[in-house]
Short mmCIF file of C-alpha atoms and ligand atoms in Angstrom, two decimals:
data_model
loop_
_atom_site.label_atom_id
_atom_site.label_comp_id
_atom_site.label_asym_id
_atom_site.label_seq_id
_atom_site.Cartn_x
_atom_site.Cartn_y
_atom_site.Cartn_z
CA UNK A 197 -58.99 -63.62 119.15
CA UNK A 198 -56.77 -65.15 121.25
CA UNK A 199 -52.70 -64.09 122.00
CA UNK A 200 -49.42 -65.86 121.83
CA UNK A 201 -46.11 -64.82 123.54
CA UNK A 202 -43.55 -64.47 120.48
CA UNK A 203 -39.70 -64.29 121.14
CA UNK A 204 -37.80 -63.23 124.02
CA UNK A 205 -38.87 -60.04 124.14
CA UNK A 206 -42.23 -61.25 124.48
CA UNK A 207 -43.72 -59.51 122.06
CA UNK A 208 -48.27 -60.38 121.88
CA UNK A 209 -49.44 -61.85 117.72
CA UNK A 210 -52.42 -63.32 117.35
CA UNK A 211 -52.74 -67.22 117.48
CA UNK A 212 -53.96 -66.68 114.13
CA UNK A 213 -51.03 -65.73 110.97
CA UNK A 214 -52.13 -65.29 107.88
CA UNK A 215 -50.07 -67.04 105.49
CA UNK A 216 -49.62 -65.27 101.69
CA UNK A 217 -48.76 -68.31 99.64
CA UNK A 218 -52.72 -69.24 98.46
CA UNK A 219 -54.87 -65.79 97.77
CA UNK A 220 -57.75 -66.57 95.75
CA UNK A 221 -56.73 -65.78 91.72
CA UNK A 222 -57.97 -63.48 89.38
CA UNK A 223 -60.75 -65.54 87.21
CA UNK A 224 -59.11 -65.95 83.75
CA UNK A 225 -55.75 -64.55 84.36
CA UNK A 226 -52.46 -66.99 84.37
CA UNK A 227 -50.84 -69.11 86.31
CA UNK A 228 -50.93 -68.01 90.14
CA UNK A 229 -51.87 -64.95 89.38
CA UNK A 230 -53.52 -63.11 92.52
CA UNK A 231 -57.11 -61.54 93.00
CA UNK A 232 -55.00 -58.81 94.09
CA UNK A 233 -58.32 -56.85 95.08
CA UNK A 234 -60.08 -59.61 96.68
CA UNK A 235 -56.68 -60.16 98.56
CA UNK A 236 -56.54 -57.01 99.71
CA UNK A 237 -59.81 -57.23 101.19
CA UNK A 238 -59.69 -60.73 102.32
CA UNK A 239 -55.99 -59.37 104.60
CA UNK A 240 -57.58 -56.56 106.10
CA UNK A 241 -60.50 -58.21 107.32
CA UNK A 242 -58.13 -60.21 109.51
CA UNK A 243 -56.10 -57.24 110.75
CA UNK A 244 -59.57 -55.47 111.44
CA UNK A 245 -60.48 -58.67 113.54
CA UNK A 246 -57.23 -59.42 114.82
CA UNK A 247 -55.00 -60.64 113.09
CA UNK A 248 -52.04 -58.86 113.25
CA UNK A 249 -49.17 -62.00 112.22
CA UNK A 250 -48.69 -61.19 108.12
CA UNK A 251 -46.33 -64.03 106.32
CA UNK A 252 -45.10 -63.97 102.61
CA UNK A 253 -41.81 -64.91 100.49
CA UNK A 254 -40.22 -64.02 97.71
CA UNK A 255 -41.16 -66.47 94.61
CA UNK A 256 -44.91 -66.85 96.48
CA UNK A 257 -47.62 -66.66 93.73
CA UNK A 258 -44.77 -65.90 91.33
CA UNK A 259 -43.80 -62.74 93.04
CA UNK A 260 -46.47 -61.39 93.27
CA UNK A 261 -47.12 -62.19 97.34
CA UNK A 262 -45.19 -59.21 98.44
CA UNK A 263 -46.86 -56.66 95.97
CA UNK A 264 -49.98 -57.46 97.17
CA UNK A 265 -49.16 -57.57 101.03
CA UNK A 266 -47.28 -53.80 100.15
CA UNK A 267 -50.82 -52.87 99.30
CA UNK A 268 -52.66 -54.24 101.87
CA UNK A 269 -50.42 -52.99 104.05
CA UNK A 270 -51.56 -49.21 102.92
CA UNK A 271 -54.18 -46.84 104.52
CA UNK A 272 -52.19 -47.41 108.88
CA UNK A 273 -52.43 -50.87 108.18
CA UNK A 274 -48.72 -51.84 108.80
CA UNK A 275 -48.57 -50.28 112.01
CA UNK A 276 -51.57 -52.77 112.84
CA UNK A 277 -48.82 -55.93 112.36
CA UNK A 278 -45.23 -57.56 112.31
CA UNK A 279 -44.42 -58.23 109.09
CA UNK A 280 -43.34 -61.44 107.98
CA UNK A 281 -40.76 -62.02 104.42
CA UNK A 282 -38.82 -64.95 103.90
CA UNK A 283 -34.68 -64.20 101.63
CA UNK A 284 -34.56 -66.81 98.67
CA UNK A 285 -32.36 -68.68 99.91
CA UNK A 286 -32.08 -70.67 96.40
CA UNK A 287 -31.40 -66.96 94.26
CA UNK A 288 -27.76 -65.83 95.53
CA UNK A 289 -24.60 -66.86 94.29
CA UNK A 290 -22.46 -64.04 94.85
CA UNK A 291 -22.64 -61.87 98.35
CA UNK A 292 -22.96 -59.37 96.96
CA UNK A 293 -26.28 -59.94 95.09
CA UNK A 294 -27.50 -60.28 99.14
CA UNK A 295 -28.29 -56.03 98.84
CA UNK A 296 -29.54 -56.02 96.80
CA UNK A 297 -32.20 -59.31 96.70
CA UNK A 298 -34.09 -57.44 100.38
CA UNK A 299 -34.15 -54.02 98.66
CA UNK A 300 -35.88 -55.72 95.84
CA UNK A 301 -38.25 -57.05 98.48
CA UNK A 302 -38.97 -53.63 100.66
CA UNK A 303 -39.44 -51.73 97.75
CA UNK A 304 -42.74 -54.51 97.20
CA UNK A 305 -43.93 -54.57 100.50
CA UNK A 306 -43.45 -51.02 100.19
CA UNK A 307 -40.55 -50.51 103.77
CA UNK A 308 -38.41 -49.99 105.06
CA UNK A 309 -37.86 -52.77 107.44
CA UNK A 310 -39.03 -55.93 108.76
CA UNK A 311 -40.37 -57.16 111.43
CA UNK A 312 -39.61 -60.86 110.72
CA UNK A 313 -36.75 -62.32 107.53
CA UNK A 314 -36.73 -66.21 107.59
CA UNK A 315 -33.86 -67.36 105.40
CA UNK A 316 -36.67 -69.99 103.15
CA UNK A 317 -36.59 -73.86 103.04
CA UNK A 318 -34.15 -74.96 104.98
CA UNK A 319 -33.07 -78.08 103.75
CA UNK A 320 -29.27 -79.89 103.51
CA UNK A 321 -28.89 -78.69 99.03
CA UNK A 322 -29.63 -74.52 100.13
CA UNK A 323 -27.82 -75.03 103.82
CA UNK A 324 -24.53 -75.05 101.66
CA UNK A 325 -24.90 -72.03 99.70
CA UNK A 326 -26.50 -70.54 103.70
CA UNK A 327 -23.15 -71.78 104.63
CA UNK A 328 -21.27 -70.43 101.43
CA UNK A 329 -22.68 -66.58 101.27
CA UNK A 330 -22.67 -66.74 105.13
CA UNK A 331 -26.66 -65.63 104.77
CA UNK A 332 -26.50 -65.99 108.72
CA UNK A 333 -23.85 -62.99 109.31
CA UNK A 334 -25.64 -61.00 106.83
CA UNK A 335 -29.00 -61.60 108.25
CA UNK A 336 -27.31 -60.07 111.36
CA UNK A 337 -25.18 -57.23 109.65
CA UNK A 338 -28.57 -55.96 108.45
CA UNK A 339 -30.71 -56.65 111.64
CA UNK A 340 -27.78 -53.93 112.90
CA UNK A 341 -28.02 -51.15 110.66
CA UNK A 342 -32.41 -51.29 111.73
CA UNK A 343 -33.83 -53.05 108.22
CA UNK A 344 -34.59 -56.25 110.15
CA UNK A 345 -36.07 -56.73 113.62
CA UNK A 346 -36.33 -60.65 114.55
CA UNK A 347 -34.24 -63.07 112.42
CA UNK A 348 -35.31 -67.00 111.85
CA UNK A 349 -35.67 -69.87 109.38
CA UNK A 350 -38.45 -71.43 107.64
CA UNK A 351 -37.99 -75.34 107.28
CA UNK A 352 -38.23 -78.34 105.34
CA UNK A 353 -35.73 -81.53 106.41
CA UNK A 354 -35.34 -84.19 109.22
CA UNK A 355 -34.72 -83.23 112.82
CA UNK A 356 -31.24 -84.09 112.30
CA UNK A 357 -30.17 -80.74 110.08
CA UNK A 358 -33.09 -79.05 112.31
CA UNK A 359 -31.28 -79.60 114.91
CA UNK A 360 -27.62 -78.45 113.45
CA UNK A 361 -29.39 -75.21 111.83
CA UNK A 362 -31.14 -74.44 115.71
CA UNK A 363 -27.99 -74.83 117.83
CA UNK A 364 -25.31 -72.96 115.65
CA UNK A 365 -26.99 -69.20 115.97
CA UNK A 366 -29.00 -67.48 118.35
CA UNK A 367 -32.34 -67.32 116.44
CA UNK A 368 -35.14 -65.56 116.94
CA UNK A 369 -37.66 -67.39 115.18
CA UNK A 370 -37.86 -70.86 113.00
CA UNK A 371 -40.89 -71.64 110.80
CA UNK A 372 -42.25 -74.95 110.68
CA UNK A 373 -44.66 -77.83 108.73
CA UNK A 374 -46.23 -79.53 111.59
CA UNK A 375 -49.97 -80.44 111.51
CA UNK A 376 -51.52 -83.96 113.76
CA UNK A 377 -50.64 -85.80 110.64
CA UNK A 378 -46.81 -85.21 110.14
CA UNK A 379 -45.94 -85.63 113.88
CA UNK A 380 -42.52 -87.77 112.44
CA UNK A 381 -42.24 -85.72 109.18
CA UNK A 382 -39.49 -83.30 109.04
CA UNK A 383 -39.13 -81.22 112.24
CA UNK A 384 -42.06 -82.51 113.66
CA UNK A 385 -43.30 -82.44 117.61
CA UNK A 386 -39.43 -83.39 118.40
CA UNK A 387 -37.91 -80.24 116.61
CA UNK A 388 -41.30 -78.13 118.47
CA UNK A 389 -40.36 -79.60 121.64
CA UNK A 390 -36.27 -78.28 121.14
CA UNK A 391 -36.98 -75.28 120.23
CA UNK A 392 -39.76 -74.95 122.44
CA UNK A 393 -36.66 -75.94 125.58
CA UNK A 394 -33.99 -73.19 123.47
CA UNK A 395 -36.97 -70.56 123.37
CA UNK A 396 -36.44 -69.61 119.94
CA UNK A 397 -40.78 -68.88 118.89
CA UNK A 398 -41.95 -71.25 116.28
CA UNK A 399 -44.09 -70.41 114.08
CA UNK A 400 -46.06 -73.19 112.11
CA UNK A 401 -46.74 -74.39 107.94
CA UNK A 402 -49.39 -76.84 106.54
CA UNK A 403 -51.72 -76.85 109.23
CA UNK A 404 -54.06 -77.97 107.12
CA UNK A 405 -51.61 -79.89 105.33
CA UNK A 406 -52.19 -78.12 101.43
CA UNK A 407 -56.86 -78.43 103.03
CA UNK A 408 -56.72 -82.11 102.75
CA UNK A 409 -57.75 -81.92 106.65
CA UNK A 410 -60.08 -78.69 105.94
CA UNK A 411 -61.77 -81.42 103.37
CA UNK A 412 -60.61 -84.61 104.73
CA UNK A 413 -61.13 -87.59 102.30
CA UNK A 414 -63.00 -90.82 102.91
CA UNK A 415 -62.92 -92.71 105.88
CA UNK A 416 -61.14 -89.46 107.40
CA UNK A 417 -63.84 -87.35 107.01
CA UNK A 418 -66.31 -89.68 107.85
CA UNK A 419 -64.67 -90.54 110.69
CA UNK A 420 -65.07 -86.60 111.38
CA UNK A 421 -68.29 -86.29 110.47
CA UNK A 422 -69.69 -88.77 112.54
CA UNK A 423 -67.88 -86.92 115.70
CA UNK A 424 -70.09 -83.79 114.37
CA UNK A 425 -66.55 -81.94 114.67
CA UNK A 426 -65.62 -79.42 112.64
CA UNK A 427 -62.27 -80.13 111.09
CA UNK A 428 -61.12 -77.77 111.22
CA UNK A 429 -61.33 -76.26 113.93
CA UNK A 430 -60.06 -80.07 114.98
CA UNK A 431 -56.63 -79.40 113.06
CA UNK A 432 -55.84 -75.98 114.84
CA UNK A 433 -57.32 -75.86 117.72
CA UNK A 434 -54.72 -79.49 117.63
CA UNK A 435 -52.16 -76.86 117.53
CA UNK A 436 -52.89 -74.33 119.66
CA UNK A 437 -53.11 -76.81 122.61
CA UNK A 438 -49.22 -76.44 122.33
CA UNK A 439 -47.19 -74.43 124.58
CA UNK A 440 -44.42 -74.16 122.07
CA UNK A 441 -46.39 -72.57 119.38
CA UNK A 442 -46.42 -68.94 118.93
CA UNK A 443 -48.61 -68.56 115.86
CA UNK A 444 -50.17 -70.89 112.99
CA UNK A 445 -49.88 -70.10 109.91
CA UNK A 446 -52.67 -70.68 106.87
CA UNK A 447 -52.74 -69.56 103.91
CA UNK A 448 -56.29 -68.34 103.34
CA UNK A 449 -57.72 -68.61 99.67
CA UNK A 450 -61.15 -66.69 100.50
CA UNK A 451 -63.05 -64.49 102.71
CA UNK A 452 -65.22 -67.55 103.71
CA UNK A 453 -62.26 -69.76 105.23
CA UNK A 454 -60.24 -65.63 106.59
CA UNK A 455 -63.79 -65.52 108.67
CA UNK A 456 -63.78 -69.48 110.12
CA UNK A 457 -60.31 -69.18 110.88
CA UNK A 458 -60.64 -65.61 113.09
CA UNK A 459 -63.46 -66.65 114.67
CA UNK A 460 -61.44 -70.32 115.22
CA UNK A 461 -58.82 -68.61 116.69
CA UNK A 462 -60.65 -66.74 119.60
CA UNK A 463 -61.64 -69.88 120.75
CA UNK A 464 -58.16 -70.75 120.88
CA UNK A 465 -55.30 -71.71 123.76
CA UNK A 466 -53.28 -74.34 125.15
CA UNK A 467 -55.17 -76.88 127.34
CA UNK A 468 -58.82 -76.45 125.72
CA UNK A 469 -58.21 -80.00 123.50
CA UNK A 470 -60.72 -81.47 125.49
CA UNK A 471 -60.51 -85.59 125.33
CA UNK A 472 -63.12 -86.35 122.79
CA UNK A 473 -61.36 -83.90 120.59
CA UNK A 474 -57.71 -85.54 121.01
CA UNK A 475 -60.04 -89.67 120.33
CA UNK A 476 -61.16 -88.37 117.23
CA UNK A 477 -57.97 -87.04 115.49
CA UNK A 478 -56.17 -90.08 116.93
CA UNK A 479 -58.93 -91.79 114.74
CA UNK A 480 -58.49 -89.28 111.82
CA UNK A 481 -54.80 -90.06 112.23
CA UNK A 482 -55.18 -93.51 111.80
CA UNK A 483 -57.80 -93.52 109.38
CA UNK A 484 -55.67 -91.03 107.16
CA UNK A 485 -52.78 -93.09 107.03
CA UNK A 486 -54.26 -96.27 105.62
CA UNK A 487 -56.03 -94.32 102.98
CA UNK A 488 -53.50 -91.42 101.08
CA UNK A 489 -50.81 -93.11 99.87
CA UNK A 490 -48.28 -89.80 98.68
CA UNK A 491 -48.07 -87.61 101.53
CA UNK A 492 -48.13 -83.86 98.98
CA UNK A 493 -48.89 -81.14 100.10
CA UNK A 494 -49.65 -79.34 96.78
CA UNK A 495 -46.55 -76.85 98.07
CA UNK A 496 -45.64 -76.50 93.91
CA UNK A 497 -42.10 -75.95 95.13
CA UNK A 498 -41.66 -78.70 92.22
CA UNK A 499 -42.68 -76.43 89.62
CA UNK A 500 -42.53 -75.81 86.48
CA UNK A 501 -41.33 -79.33 85.69
CA UNK A 502 -39.60 -78.87 82.34
CA UNK A 503 -41.67 -80.92 80.57
CA UNK A 504 -44.92 -79.99 81.34
CA UNK A 505 -46.12 -82.84 84.19
CA UNK A 506 -48.52 -80.40 86.91
CA UNK A 507 -46.78 -83.12 89.52
CA UNK A 508 -48.85 -82.00 92.42
CA UNK A 509 -52.43 -82.41 90.68
CA UNK A 510 -51.28 -86.18 89.14
CA UNK A 511 -50.49 -86.75 92.05
CA UNK A 512 -54.50 -85.76 94.08
CA UNK A 513 -55.72 -87.50 91.37
CA UNK A 514 -53.99 -90.59 93.06
CA UNK A 515 -54.91 -90.11 96.03
CA UNK A 516 -58.31 -89.50 95.71
CA UNK A 517 -58.22 -93.08 92.91
CA UNK A 518 -56.72 -94.67 96.93
CA UNK A 519 -59.80 -93.03 98.89
CA UNK A 520 -62.52 -94.07 96.48
CA UNK A 521 -61.17 -96.61 95.92
CA UNK A 522 -64.66 -98.48 95.64
CA UNK A 523 -65.08 -95.87 92.69
CA UNK A 524 -62.08 -96.04 90.11
CA UNK A 525 -63.47 -95.73 87.20
CA UNK A 526 -64.52 -92.16 88.08
CA UNK A 527 -61.03 -91.67 89.51
CA UNK A 528 -60.06 -92.79 85.72
CA UNK A 529 -62.53 -89.93 83.96
CA UNK A 530 -61.14 -87.39 86.27
CA UNK A 531 -57.51 -87.81 85.67
CA UNK A 532 -59.02 -88.43 81.50
CA UNK A 533 -59.43 -84.48 82.04
CA UNK A 534 -56.27 -83.22 83.16
CA UNK A 535 -54.50 -81.71 79.25
CA UNK A 536 -52.82 -84.61 78.13
CA UNK A 537 -49.53 -82.93 78.31
CA UNK A 538 -49.62 -82.29 82.38
CA UNK A 539 -50.23 -86.14 82.75
CA UNK A 540 -47.51 -88.35 84.86
CA UNK A 541 -47.01 -90.67 81.46
CA UNK A 542 -44.84 -87.22 80.47
CA UNK A 543 -41.95 -87.72 82.68
CA UNK A 544 -38.75 -88.21 81.83
CA UNK A 545 -37.43 -89.08 85.12
CA UNK A 546 -34.85 -86.06 85.08
CA UNK A 547 -35.55 -85.79 88.70
CA UNK A 548 -34.47 -82.39 89.10
CA UNK A 549 -37.86 -82.24 91.10
CA UNK A 550 -36.79 -84.40 93.31
CA UNK A 551 -34.44 -82.22 94.48
CA UNK A 552 -36.63 -79.01 95.34
CA UNK A 553 -39.18 -81.26 97.03
CA UNK A 554 -39.32 -80.40 100.18
CA UNK A 555 -42.01 -83.46 101.78
CA UNK A 556 -38.43 -85.41 100.24
CA UNK A 557 -40.36 -87.68 97.75
CA UNK A 558 -39.79 -89.52 95.46
CA UNK A 559 -41.59 -88.28 92.71
CA UNK A 560 -40.83 -90.12 89.68
CA UNK A 561 -41.28 -93.28 91.45
CA UNK A 562 -45.10 -92.00 92.36
CA UNK A 563 -45.30 -90.49 88.67
CA UNK A 564 -44.80 -94.09 87.47
CA UNK A 565 -47.16 -95.54 89.87
CA UNK A 566 -50.13 -93.25 88.43
CA UNK A 567 -49.11 -94.19 85.63
CA UNK A 568 -50.20 -97.55 86.00
CA UNK A 569 -53.62 -96.98 88.01
CA UNK A 570 -54.38 -94.11 86.09
CA UNK A 571 -53.18 -93.91 83.08
S1 SF4 B 121 -38.94 -86.67 86.92
FE1 SF4 B 121 -40.06 -86.32 86.02
S2 SF4 B 121 -41.75 -84.88 86.86
FE2 SF4 B 121 -39.94 -84.55 87.29
S3 SF4 B 121 -39.30 -82.20 86.64
FE3 SF4 B 121 -37.97 -84.50 85.56
S4 SF4 B 121 -40.15 -84.24 83.87
FE4 SF4 B 121 -41.04 -83.84 85.46
S1 SF4 B 122 -44.26 -83.25 95.30
FE1 SF4 B 122 -42.96 -81.98 96.55
S2 SF4 B 122 -43.15 -80.04 95.91
FE2 SF4 B 122 -44.51 -81.01 95.05
S3 SF4 B 122 -46.25 -79.61 95.19
FE3 SF4 B 122 -46.09 -82.55 96.39
S4 SF4 B 122 -45.03 -81.65 98.36
FE4 SF4 B 122 -44.94 -80.27 97.14
#
């Protein structure tokens, strides 16, 4: 494993962090119920092979991710890692609710204190709640009480708000969505560089853009295949090549992915991306821009829809229809396999989903496009 500097204390953390929002799901289970046994096995494999940064959050897996992480960190594993979780910014309506939420998280994780605590999913609407309930003063108080070691925020809005948030406090860490298809999305390259200048450690999420960059579709996939390069390796090493990046989180869903990511992280480092690698990435980016009209990361923040529309699945079919444009008939067949209540046609245009989408997608407009192409 390669290690990189983290926070002003310059502690050493692994280039690869284990993101705990996409654990394998329990077969025959309902909803987002994780396969706890397999998730614990994967987490411990990663830790045994040098991964020392574990990232979870209150809402992941319907609230069960923190519990699974707590179990994985028993038997001496807790001491081997930097444990990060996130405060559910949208949950409290009064300052008196802040302490009980943190206590609930500590209890689930089975720990007395957290190494990293991030105010989750800062975007314009939630930033108001952060200010109203004085959450930054509160996290600092909790730090003084010894419950938190480092504090920061995770972010899903534009660069201007990113700069405002970064400048308003002496943060240790910020977590941004970033990958080679999204240099100008949200905080973007500008945000990464700005945090780097200020000495704030940057944690990267969605490095594979919800798995799209691991199995790149259509022309993009063809471009990478022709080069003979591994798409996951390229996407992750593109990030690790940047000195401002501290840790890259991967939301691993299988033991196979865990083994592969650990191997790739072992040969990561600033300056390890060749001119040939860069050329392939540029070509893949151009192909991607051309072929996928809806930039959905499948994060599911928009769910549940009150009318049961499975928004990310509809977009997946829609994007596939573009990527496989020579075979729209096949796409219609695949779309028809989506249960009827979950199809785009059931959207009432209430708009509830759009305020929750970190990508700020015009979901209602895109759903209408799905209906007209596939419905
Ligand atoms: S706008 Fe449509 S998809 Fe979004 S929450 Fe409302 S009904 Fe569901
Ligand atoms: S539509 Fe937005 S919130 Fe919903 S899964 Fe896609 S990116 Fe996430």
